[in-house]
Amino acid sequence: MIEILNAAQLEKGRVTGALVADILQACRSRAKVGVNLLDIDGWVKEMILEAGAESCYVDYAPSFGNGPFGHYICTGVNDAVLHGLPHDYALRDGDLLSLDLAVLKNGIAADSAISFIVGEARPAESVALIEATEEALAAGIAAARPAGRLGDISHAIGEVLTSRGYSVNTDFGGHGIGSTMHQDPHIPNVGRAGGASGCGAG
């Protein structure tokens, strides 16, 4: 079932979303060469608690996992796809770092991620990947409009990525959010325009 938020809940969601954005940007500014992924997790814990919010990850134990996640942020370095566990790794110049964060505040969750290059090096493949995903995000947002279909969003995202020569991970995608972190509808990153879902059904 899709949860529809009322005006008051949407306003709370804006507050939570702003907190997530602020935490991610703070981590980006502090994620220098030599910083350990576990340090980043510690920063996030401090910022969440200082804001009077709750982590959506620490006690999260999905059916496909091996128990509670146990960390406050997901970290992915270079070729790690997503949902990586922070571990004892010191960032290096040119690393492509992805940070994925979900927080609950005042009963409404927000979830976002950023990817950026650490240090001064600018590996061409990492720059190209970031540019392609930013373009795909913008295309998906543009396709989310009144009277549109979910398949329009998935199709717009997939078209950008495949035109840039990337394969698309079909195991994961976007999702609804509200009083909990993961909700319907599921939005795959590839689909058929006009379809009721990203898989083209409807």
JSON list of C-alpha atoms in Angstrom, two decimals:
[
{"chain": "A", "resi": 1, "resn": "MET", "atom": "CA", "xyz": [0.00, 0.00, 0.00]},
{"chain": "A", "resi": 2, "resn": "ILE", "atom": "CA", "xyz": [1.22, 3.51, -0.82]},
{"chain": "A", "resi": 3, "resn": "GLU", "atom": "CA", "xyz": [1.24, 5.92, 2.11]},
{"chain": "A", "resi": 4, "resn": "ILE", "atom": "CA", "xyz": [-0.11, 9.38, 1.24]},
{"chain": "A", "resi": 5, "resn": "LEU", "atom": "CA", "xyz": [1.25, 12.13, 3.48]},
{"chain": "A", "resi": 6, "resn": "ASN", "atom": "CA", "xyz": [-0.90, 15.06, 4.53]},
{"chain": "A", "resi": 7, "resn": "ALA", "atom": "CA", "xyz": [0.27, 18.67, 4.50]},
{"chain": "A", "resi": 8, "resn": "ALA", "atom": "CA", "xyz": [1.57, 18.58, 8.07]},
{"chain": "A", "resi": 9, "resn": "GLN", "atom": "CA", "xyz": [3.50, 15.37, 7.41]},
{"chain": "A", "resi": 10, "resn": "LEU", "atom": "CA", "xyz": [4.99, 16.80, 4.23]},
{"chain": "A", "resi": 11, "resn": "GLU", "atom": "CA", "xyz": [6.27, 19.78, 6.18]},
{"chain": "A", "resi": 12, "resn": "LYS", "atom": "CA", "xyz": [7.87, 17.43, 8.70]},
{"chain": "A", "resi": 13, "resn": "GLY", "atom": "CA", "xyz": [9.38, 15.55, 5.77]},
{"chain": "A", "resi": 14, "resn": "ARG", "atom": "CA", "xyz": [10.98, 18.75, 4.51]},
{"chain": "A", "resi": 15, "resn": "VAL", "atom": "CA", "xyz": [12.61, 19.24, 7.90]},
{"chain": "A", "resi": 16, "resn": "THR", "atom": "CA", "xyz": [13.91, 15.66, 7.94]},
{"chain": "A", "resi": 17, "resn": "GLY", "atom": "CA", "xyz": [15.09, 15.97, 4.35]},
{"chain": "A", "resi": 18, "resn": "ALA", "atom": "CA", "xyz": [16.99, 19.15, 5.17]},
{"chain": "A", "resi": 19, "resn": "LEU", "atom": "CA", "xyz": [18.69, 17.36, 8.07]},
{"chain": "A", "resi": 20, "resn": "VAL", "atom": "CA", "xyz": [19.76, 14.48, 5.82]},
{"chain": "A", "resi": 21, "resn": "ALA", "atom": "CA", "xyz": [21.11, 16.94, 3.25]},
{"chain": "A", "resi": 22, "resn": "ASP", "atom": "CA", "xyz": [23.01, 18.88, 5.92]},
{"chain": "A", "resi": 23, "resn": "ILE", "atom": "CA", "xyz": [24.60, 15.73, 7.35]},
{"chain": "A", "resi": 24, "resn": "LEU", "atom": "CA", "xyz": [25.65, 14.48, 3.91]},
{"chain": "A", "resi": 25, "resn": "GLN", "atom": "CA", "xyz": [27.20, 17.82, 3.00]},
{"chain": "A", "resi": 26, "resn": "ALA", "atom": "CA", "xyz": [29.03, 17.98, 6.35]},
{"chain": "A", "resi": 27, "resn": "CYS", "atom": "CA", "xyz": [30.46, 14.53, 5.69]},
{"chain": "A", "resi": 28, "resn": "ARG", "atom": "CA", "xyz": [31.47, 15.54, 2.18]},
{"chain": "A", "resi": 29, "resn": "SER", "atom": "CA", "xyz": [33.38, 18.56, 3.46]},
{"chain": "A", "resi": 30, "resn": "ARG", "atom": "CA", "xyz": [35.19, 16.46, 6.09]},
{"chain": "A", "resi": 31, "resn": "ALA", "atom": "CA", "xyz": [35.90, 13.33, 4.01]},
{"chain": "A", "resi": 32, "resn": "LYS", "atom": "CA", "xyz": [39.54, 14.03, 3.21]},
{"chain": "A", "resi": 33, "resn": "VAL", "atom": "CA", "xyz": [42.36, 11.70, 2.21]},
{"chain": "A", "resi": 34, "resn": "GLY", "atom": "CA", "xyz": [43.26, 9.59, 5.24]},
{"chain": "A", "resi": 35, "resn": "VAL", "atom": "CA", "xyz": [39.84, 9.76, 6.89]},
{"chain": "A", "resi": 36, "resn": "ASN", "atom": "CA", "xyz": [38.55, 6.35, 7.98]},
{"chain": "A", "resi": 37, "resn": "LEU", "atom": "CA", "xyz": [35.07, 5.17, 6.98]},
{"chain": "A", "resi": 38, "resn": "LEU", "atom": "CA", "xyz": [34.42, 4.37, 10.63]},
{"chain": "A", "resi": 39, "resn": "ASP", "atom": "CA", "xyz": [35.13, 8.01, 11.49]},
{"chain": "A", "resi": 40, "resn": "ILE", "atom": "CA", "xyz": [32.43, 9.08, 9.04]},
{"chain": "A", "resi": 41, "resn": "ASP", "atom": "CA", "xyz": [29.99, 6.69, 10.71]},
{"chain": "A", "resi": 42, "resn": "GLY", "atom": "CA", "xyz": [30.86, 8.27, 14.06]},
{"chain": "A", "resi": 43, "resn": "TRP", "atom": "CA", "xyz": [30.28, 11.80, 12.75]},
{"chain": "A", "resi": 44, "resn": "VAL", "atom": "CA", "xyz": [26.87, 10.79, 11.44]},
{"chain": "A", "resi": 45, "resn": "LYS", "atom": "CA", "xyz": [25.88, 9.23, 14.76]},
{"chain": "A", "resi": 46, "resn": "GLU", "atom": "CA", "xyz": [26.79, 12.48, 16.57]},
{"chain": "A", "resi": 47, "resn": "MET", "atom": "CA", "xyz": [24.88, 14.68, 14.13]},
{"chain": "A", "resi": 48, "resn": "ILE", "atom": "CA", "xyz": [21.75, 12.50, 14.22]},
{"chain": "A", "resi": 49, "resn": "LEU", "atom": "CA", "xyz": [21.65, 12.45, 18.01]},
{"chain": "A", "resi": 50, "resn": "GLU", "atom": "CA", "xyz": [22.37, 16.18, 18.29]},
{"chain": "A", "resi": 51, "resn": "ALA", "atom": "CA", "xyz": [19.38, 16.84, 16.00]},
{"chain": "A", "resi": 52, "resn": "GLY", "atom": "CA", "xyz": [17.05, 14.75, 18.16]},
{"chain": "A", "resi": 53, "resn": "ALA", "atom": "CA", "xyz": [16.52, 12.34, 15.28]},
{"chain": "A", "resi": 54, "resn": "GLU", "atom": "CA", "xyz": [16.79, 8.57, 14.88]},
{"chain": "A", "resi": 55, "resn": "SER", "atom": "CA", "xyz": [18.84, 6.41, 12.54]},
{"chain": "A", "resi": 56, "resn": "CYS", "atom": "CA", "xyz": [16.86, 4.27, 10.12]},
{"chain": "A", "resi": 57, "resn": "TYR", "atom": "CA", "xyz": [19.85, 1.96, 9.72]},
{"chain": "A", "resi": 58, "resn": "VAL", "atom": "CA", "xyz": [21.28, 0.92, 13.09]},
{"chain": "A", "resi": 59, "resn": "ASP", "atom": "CA", "xyz": [18.58, -1.60, 13.98]},
{"chain": "A", "resi": 60, "resn": "TYR", "atom": "CA", "xyz": [17.47, -2.27, 10.41]},
{"chain": "A", "resi": 61, "resn": "ALA", "atom": "CA", "xyz": [17.40, -6.02, 9.75]},
{"chain": "A", "resi": 62, "resn": "PRO", "atom": "CA", "xyz": [15.88, -6.79, 6.32]},
{"chain": "A", "resi": 63, "resn": "SER", "atom": "CA", "xyz": [15.00, -10.34, 5.35]},
{"chain": "A", "resi": 64, "resn": "PHE", "atom": "CA", "xyz": [17.86, -10.42, 2.83]},
{"chain": "A", "resi": 65, "resn": "GLY", "atom": "CA", "xyz": [20.47, -9.43, 5.44]},
{"chain": "A", "resi": 66, "resn": "ASN", "atom": "CA", "xyz": [22.34, -11.11, 8.27]},
{"chain": "A", "resi": 67, "resn": "GLY", "atom": "CA", "xyz": [20.93, -9.22, 11.25]},
{"chain": "A", "resi": 68, "resn": "PRO", "atom": "CA", "xyz": [20.85, -5.54, 12.21]},
{"chain": "A", "resi": 69, "resn": "PHE", "atom": "CA", "xyz": [22.90, -3.22, 9.99]},
{"chain": "A", "resi": 70, "resn": "GLY", "atom": "CA", "xyz": [24.57, -1.73, 13.06]},
{"chain": "A", "resi": 71, "resn": "HIS", "atom": "CA", "xyz": [25.85, 1.50, 11.46]},
{"chain": "A", "resi": 72, "resn": "TYR", "atom": "CA", "xyz": [24.50, 5.01, 10.91]},
{"chain": "A", "resi": 73, "resn": "ILE", "atom": "CA", "xyz": [25.38, 5.45, 7.23]},
{"chain": "A", "resi": 74, "resn": "CYS", "atom": "CA", "xyz": [26.09, 3.29, 4.18]},
{"chain": "A", "resi": 75, "resn": "THR", "atom": "CA", "xyz": [29.50, 3.79, 2.59]},
{"chain": "A", "resi": 76, "resn": "GLY", "atom": "CA", "xyz": [30.61, 2.61, -0.83]},
{"chain": "A", "resi": 77, "resn": "VAL", "atom": "CA", "xyz": [34.13, 3.09, -2.20]},
{"chain": "A", "resi": 78, "resn": "ASN", "atom": "CA", "xyz": [34.96, 2.90, -5.92]},
{"chain": "A", "resi": 79, "resn": "ASP", "atom": "CA", "xyz": [33.29, -0.21, -7.40]},
{"chain": "A", "resi": 80, "resn": "ALA", "atom": "CA", "xyz": [31.02, -0.94, -4.41]},
{"chain": "A", "resi": 81, "resn": "VAL", "atom": "CA", "xyz": [27.46, -0.60, -5.72]},
{"chain": "A", "resi": 82, "resn": "LEU", "atom": "CA", "xyz": [25.46, 0.45, -2.64]},
{"chain": "A", "resi": 83, "resn": "HIS", "atom": "CA", "xyz": [24.54, -0.32, 0.98]},
{"chain": "A", "resi": 84, "resn": "GLY", "atom": "CA", "xyz": [28.16, -0.91, 1.98]},
{"chain": "A", "resi": 85, "resn": "LEU", "atom": "CA", "xyz": [29.10, -1.27, 5.64]},
{"chain": "A", "resi": 86, "resn": "PRO", "atom": "CA", "xyz": [31.51, 1.29, 7.08]},
{"chain": "A", "resi": 87, "resn": "HIS", "atom": "CA", "xyz": [34.73, -0.58, 7.88]},
{"chain": "A", "resi": 88, "resn": "ASP", "atom": "CA", "xyz": [38.38, 0.05, 8.70]},
{"chain": "A", "resi": 89, "resn": "TYR", "atom": "CA", "xyz": [39.45, 1.77, 5.47]},
{"chain": "A", "resi": 90, "resn": "ALA", "atom": "CA", "xyz": [41.34, 5.06, 5.11]},
{"chain": "A", "resi": 91, "resn": "LEU", "atom": "CA", "xyz": [40.26, 7.12, 2.10]},
{"chain": "A", "resi": 92, "resn": "ARG", "atom": "CA", "xyz": [42.79, 7.61, -0.69]},
{"chain": "A", "resi": 93, "resn": "ASP", "atom": "CA", "xyz": [43.28, 10.35, -3.24]},
{"chain": "A", "resi": 94, "resn": "GLY", "atom": "CA", "xyz": [40.89, 9.79, -6.15]},
{"chain": "A", "resi": 95, "resn": "ASP", "atom": "CA", "xyz": [38.53, 7.39, -4.34]},
{"chain": "A", "resi": 96, "resn": "LEU", "atom": "CA", "xyz": [34.92, 7.56, -5.49]},
{"chain": "A", "resi": 97, "resn": "LEU", "atom": "CA", "xyz": [32.93, 7.68, -2.25]},
{"chain": "A", "resi": 98, "resn": "SER", "atom": "CA", "xyz": [29.17, 7.15, -2.02]},
{"chain": "A", "resi": 99, "resn": "LEU", "atom": "CA", "xyz": [27.29, 7.97, 1.17]},
{"chain": "A", "resi": 100, "resn": "ASP", "atom": "CA", "xyz": [23.69, 6.81, 1.67]},
{"chain": "A", "resi": 101, "resn": "LEU", "atom": "CA", "xyz": [21.73, 8.08, 4.67]},
{"chain": "A", "resi": 102, "resn": "ALA", "atom": "CA", "xyz": [18.21, 7.64, 6.04]},
{"chain": "A", "resi": 103, "resn": "VAL", "atom": "CA", "xyz": [16.95, 9.40, 9.16]},
{"chain": "A", "resi": 104, "resn": "LEU", "atom": "CA", "xyz": [13.64, 9.57, 11.05]},
{"chain": "A", "resi": 105, "resn": "LYS", "atom": "CA", "xyz": [12.58, 12.81, 12.76]},
{"chain": "A", "resi": 106, "resn": "ASN", "atom": "CA", "xyz": [9.16, 13.78, 14.10]},
{"chain": "A", "resi": 107, "resn": "GLY", "atom": "CA", "xyz": [7.70, 10.56, 12.72]},
{"chain": "A", "resi": 108, "resn": "ILE", "atom": "CA", "xyz": [8.75, 11.10, 9.08]},
{"chain": "A", "resi": 109, "resn": "ALA", "atom": "CA", "xyz": [11.77, 9.58, 7.34]},
{"chain": "A", "resi": 110, "resn": "ALA", "atom": "CA", "xyz": [14.04, 11.01, 4.66]},
{"chain": "A", "resi": 111, "resn": "ASP", "atom": "CA", "xyz": [16.56, 9.09, 2.57]},
{"chain": "A", "resi": 112, "resn": "SER", "atom": "CA", "xyz": [19.23, 10.38, 0.19]},
{"chain": "A", "resi": 113, "resn": "ALA", "atom": "CA", "xyz": [22.70, 9.64, -1.15]},
{"chain": "A", "resi": 114, "resn": "ILE", "atom": "CA", "xyz": [25.63, 11.48, -2.67]},
{"chain": "A", "resi": 115, "resn": "SER", "atom": "CA", "xyz": [28.74, 10.39, -4.57]},
{"chain": "A", "resi": 116, "resn": "PHE", "atom": "CA", "xyz": [31.92, 12.42, -4.91]},
{"chain": "A", "resi": 117, "resn": "ILE", "atom": "CA", "xyz": [35.64, 12.09, -5.47]},
{"chain": "A", "resi": 118, "resn": "VAL", "atom": "CA", "xyz": [37.98, 12.36, -2.49]},
{"chain": "A", "resi": 119, "resn": "GLY", "atom": "CA", "xyz": [41.11, 14.47, -2.72]},
{"chain": "A", "resi": 120, "resn": "GLU", "atom": "CA", "xyz": [42.64, 16.16, -5.76]},
{"chain": "A", "resi": 121, "resn": "ALA", "atom": "CA", "xyz": [42.76, 13.35, -8.33]},
{"chain": "A", "resi": 122, "resn": "ARG", "atom": "CA", "xyz": [39.90, 13.23, -10.83]},
{"chain": "A", "resi": 123, "resn": "PRO", "atom": "CA", "xyz": [39.75, 9.77, -12.46]},
{"chain": "A", "resi": 124, "resn": "ALA", "atom": "CA", "xyz": [37.94, 10.19, -15.78]},
{"chain": "A", "resi": 125, "resn": "GLU", "atom": "CA", "xyz": [35.72, 7.15, -15.25]},
{"chain": "A", "resi": 126, "resn": "SER", "atom": "CA", "xyz": [34.54, 8.43, -11.87]},
{"chain": "A", "resi": 127, "resn": "VAL", "atom": "CA", "xyz": [33.81, 11.91, -13.23]},
{"chain": "A", "resi": 128, "resn": "ALA", "atom": "CA", "xyz": [31.82, 10.40, -16.10]},
{"chain": "A", "resi": 129, "resn": "LEU", "atom": "CA", "xyz": [29.83, 8.16, -13.76]},
{"chain": "A", "resi": 130, "resn": "ILE", "atom": "CA", "xyz": [28.88, 11.05, -11.48]},
{"chain": "A", "resi": 131, "resn": "GLU", "atom": "CA", "xyz": [27.84, 13.19, -14.45]},
{"chain": "A", "resi": 132, "resn": "ALA", "atom": "CA", "xyz": [25.71, 10.38, -15.90]},
{"chain": "A", "resi": 133, "resn": "THR", "atom": "CA", "xyz": [23.93, 9.65, -12.62]},
{"chain": "A", "resi": 134, "resn": "GLU", "atom": "CA", "xyz": [23.23, 13.34, -11.99]},
{"chain": "A", "resi": 135, "resn": "GLU", "atom": "CA", "xyz": [21.74, 13.60, -15.48]},
{"chain": "A", "resi": 136, "resn": "ALA", "atom": "CA", "xyz": [19.66, 10.44, -14.88]},
{"chain": "A", "resi": 137, "resn": "LEU", "atom": "CA", "xyz": [18.38, 11.83, -11.58]},
{"chain": "A", "resi": 138, "resn": "ALA", "atom": "CA", "xyz": [17.35, 15.07, -13.25]},
{"chain": "A", "resi": 139, "resn": "ALA", "atom": "CA", "xyz": [15.57, 13.13, -16.00]},
{"chain": "A", "resi": 140, "resn": "GLY", "atom": "CA", "xyz": [13.69, 11.01, -13.46]},
{"chain": "A", "resi": 141, "resn": "ILE", "atom": "CA", "xyz": [12.59, 14.07, -11.50]},
{"chain": "A", "resi": 142, "resn": "ALA", "atom": "CA", "xyz": [11.41, 15.77, -14.70]},
{"chain": "A", "resi": 143, "resn": "ALA", "atom": "CA", "xyz": [9.35, 12.69, -15.58]},
{"chain": "A", "resi": 144, "resn": "ALA", "atom": "CA", "xyz": [7.57, 12.71, -12.19]},
{"chain": "A", "resi": 145, "resn": "ARG", "atom": "CA", "xyz": [4.60, 14.88, -13.08]},
{"chain": "A", "resi": 146, "resn": "PRO", "atom": "CA", "xyz": [0.80, 14.89, -12.66]},
{"chain": "A", "resi": 147, "resn": "ALA", "atom": "CA", "xyz": [-0.95, 12.27, -14.82]},
{"chain": "A", "resi": 148, "resn": "GLY", "atom": "CA", "xyz": [2.41, 10.60, -15.49]},
{"chain": "A", "resi": 149, "resn": "ARG", "atom": "CA", "xyz": [3.11, 6.92, -14.93]},
{"chain": "A", "resi": 150, "resn": "LEU", "atom": "CA", "xyz": [5.77, 5.25, -12.82]},
{"chain": "A", "resi": 151, "resn": "GLY", "atom": "CA", "xyz": [7.17, 3.67, -15.96]},
{"chain": "A", "resi": 152, "resn": "ASP", "atom": "CA", "xyz": [7.88, 7.17, -17.30]},
{"chain": "A", "resi": 153, "resn": "ILE", "atom": "CA", "xyz": [10.27, 7.80, -14.42]},
{"chain": "A", "resi": 154, "resn": "SER", "atom": "CA", "xyz": [12.04, 4.47, -14.79]},
{"chain": "A", "resi": 155, "resn": "HIS", "atom": "CA", "xyz": [12.28, 4.88, -18.55]},
{"chain": "A", "resi": 156, "resn": "ALA", "atom": "CA", "xyz": [13.76, 8.37, -18.28]},
{"chain": "A", "resi": 157, "resn": "ILE", "atom": "CA", "xyz": [16.44, 7.19, -15.84]},
{"chain": "A", "resi": 158, "resn": "GLY", "atom": "CA", "xyz": [17.30, 4.11, -17.87]},
{"chain": "A", "resi": 159, "resn": "GLU", "atom": "CA", "xyz": [17.49, 5.98, -21.15]},
{"chain": "A", "resi": 160, "resn": "VAL", "atom": "CA", "xyz": [20.15, 8.33, -19.82]},
{"chain": "A", "resi": 161, "resn": "LEU", "atom": "CA", "xyz": [22.25, 5.57, -18.31]},
{"chain": "A", "resi": 162, "resn": "THR", "atom": "CA", "xyz": [22.12, 3.21, -21.28]},
{"chain": "A", "resi": 163, "resn": "SER", "atom": "CA", "xyz": [22.85, 6.07, -23.70]},
{"chain": "A", "resi": 164, "resn": "ARG", "atom": "CA", "xyz": [26.01, 6.73, -21.71]},
{"chain": "A", "resi": 165, "resn": "GLY", "atom": "CA", "xyz": [27.02, 3.08, -22.04]},
{"chain": "A", "resi": 166, "resn": "TYR", "atom": "CA", "xyz": [26.19, 1.91, -18.52]},
{"chain": "A", "resi": 167, "resn": "SER", "atom": "CA", "xyz": [24.39, -1.27, -17.56]},
{"chain": "A", "resi": 168, "resn": "VAL", "atom": "CA", "xyz": [21.56, -0.83, -15.07]},
{"chain": "A", "resi": 169, "resn": "ASN", "atom": "CA", "xyz": [21.28, -2.69, -11.76]},
{"chain": "A", "resi": 170, "resn": "THR", "atom": "CA", "xyz": [17.73, -4.05, -11.75]},
{"chain": "A", "resi": 171, "resn": "ASP", "atom": "CA", "xyz": [17.90, -5.50, -8.23]},
{"chain": "A", "resi": 172, "resn": "PHE", "atom": "CA", "xyz": [17.63, -2.07, -6.62]},
{"chain": "A", "resi": 173, "resn": "GLY", "atom": "CA", "xyz": [15.83, 1.18, -7.38]},
{"chain": "A", "resi": 174, "resn": "GLY", "atom": "CA", "xyz": [13.92, 4.06, -5.90]},
{"chain": "A", "resi": 175, "resn": "HIS", "atom": "CA", "xyz": [11.10, 3.66, -3.42]},
{"chain": "A", "resi": 176, "resn": "GLY", "atom": "CA", "xyz": [8.38, 5.45, -1.53]},
{"chain": "A", "resi": 177, "resn": "ILE", "atom": "CA", "xyz": [9.06, 6.95, 1.88]},
{"chain": "A", "resi": 178, "resn": "GLY", "atom": "CA", "xyz": [6.99, 8.32, 4.74]},
{"chain": "A", "resi": 179, "resn": "SER", "atom": "CA", "xyz": [6.58, 7.09, 8.29]},
{"chain": "A", "resi": 180, "resn": "THR", "atom": "CA", "xyz": [9.04, 4.31, 7.47]},
{"chain": "A", "resi": 181, "resn": "MET", "atom": "CA", "xyz": [12.16, 4.25, 5.30]},
{"chain": "A", "resi": 182, "resn": "HIS", "atom": "CA", "xyz": [11.20, 1.75, 2.59]},
{"chain": "A", "resi": 183, "resn": "GLN", "atom": "CA", "xyz": [7.70, 1.81, 1.15]},
{"chain": "A", "resi": 184, "resn": "ASP", "atom": "CA", "xyz": [5.80, 1.20, -2.06]},
{"chain": "A", "resi": 185, "resn": "PRO", "atom": "CA", "xyz": [6.01, 2.03, -4.87]},
{"chain": "A", "resi": 186, "resn": "HIS", "atom": "CA", "xyz": [9.26, 0.48, -6.07]},
{"chain": "A", "resi": 187, "resn": "ILE", "atom": "CA", "xyz": [10.82, 2.52, -8.89]},
{"chain": "A", "resi": 188, "resn": "PRO", "atom": "CA", "xyz": [13.32, 0.49, -10.95]},
{"chain": "A", "resi": 189, "resn": "ASN", "atom": "CA", "xyz": [15.99, 2.35, -12.88]},
{"chain": "A", "resi": 190, "resn": "VAL", "atom": "CA", "xyz": [14.81, 0.97, -16.20]},
{"chain": "A", "resi": 191, "resn": "GLY", "atom": "CA", "xyz": [11.29, 0.63, -17.60]},
{"chain": "A", "resi": 192, "resn": "ARG", "atom": "CA", "xyz": [8.74, 1.30, -20.33]},
{"chain": "A", "resi": 193, "resn": "ALA", "atom": "CA", "xyz": [7.34, 4.79, -20.80]},
{"chain": "A", "resi": 194, "resn": "GLY", "atom": "CA", "xyz": [3.62, 4.80, -20.06]},
{"chain": "A", "resi": 195, "resn": "GLY", "atom": "CA", "xyz": [3.83, 1.66, -17.94]},
{"chain": "A", "resi": 196, "resn": "ALA", "atom": "CA", "xyz": [2.17, 1.44, -14.54]},
{"chain": "A", "resi": 197, "resn": "SER", "atom": "CA", "xyz": [5.46, 0.36, -13.01]},
{"chain": "A", "resi": 198, "resn": "GLY", "atom": "CA", "xyz": [9.11, 0.52, -13.92]},
{"chain": "A", "resi": 199, "resn": "CYS", "atom": "CA", "xyz": [8.90, -3.04, -15.21]},
{"chain": "A", "resi": 200, "resn": "GLY", "atom": "CA", "xyz": [6.46, -1.94, -17.88]},
{"chain": "A", "resi": 201, "resn": "ALA", "atom": "CA", "xyz": [3.37, -3.63, -16.48]},
{"chain": "A", "resi": 202, "resn": "GLY", "atom": "CA", "xyz": [0.01, -1.92, -16.76]}
]
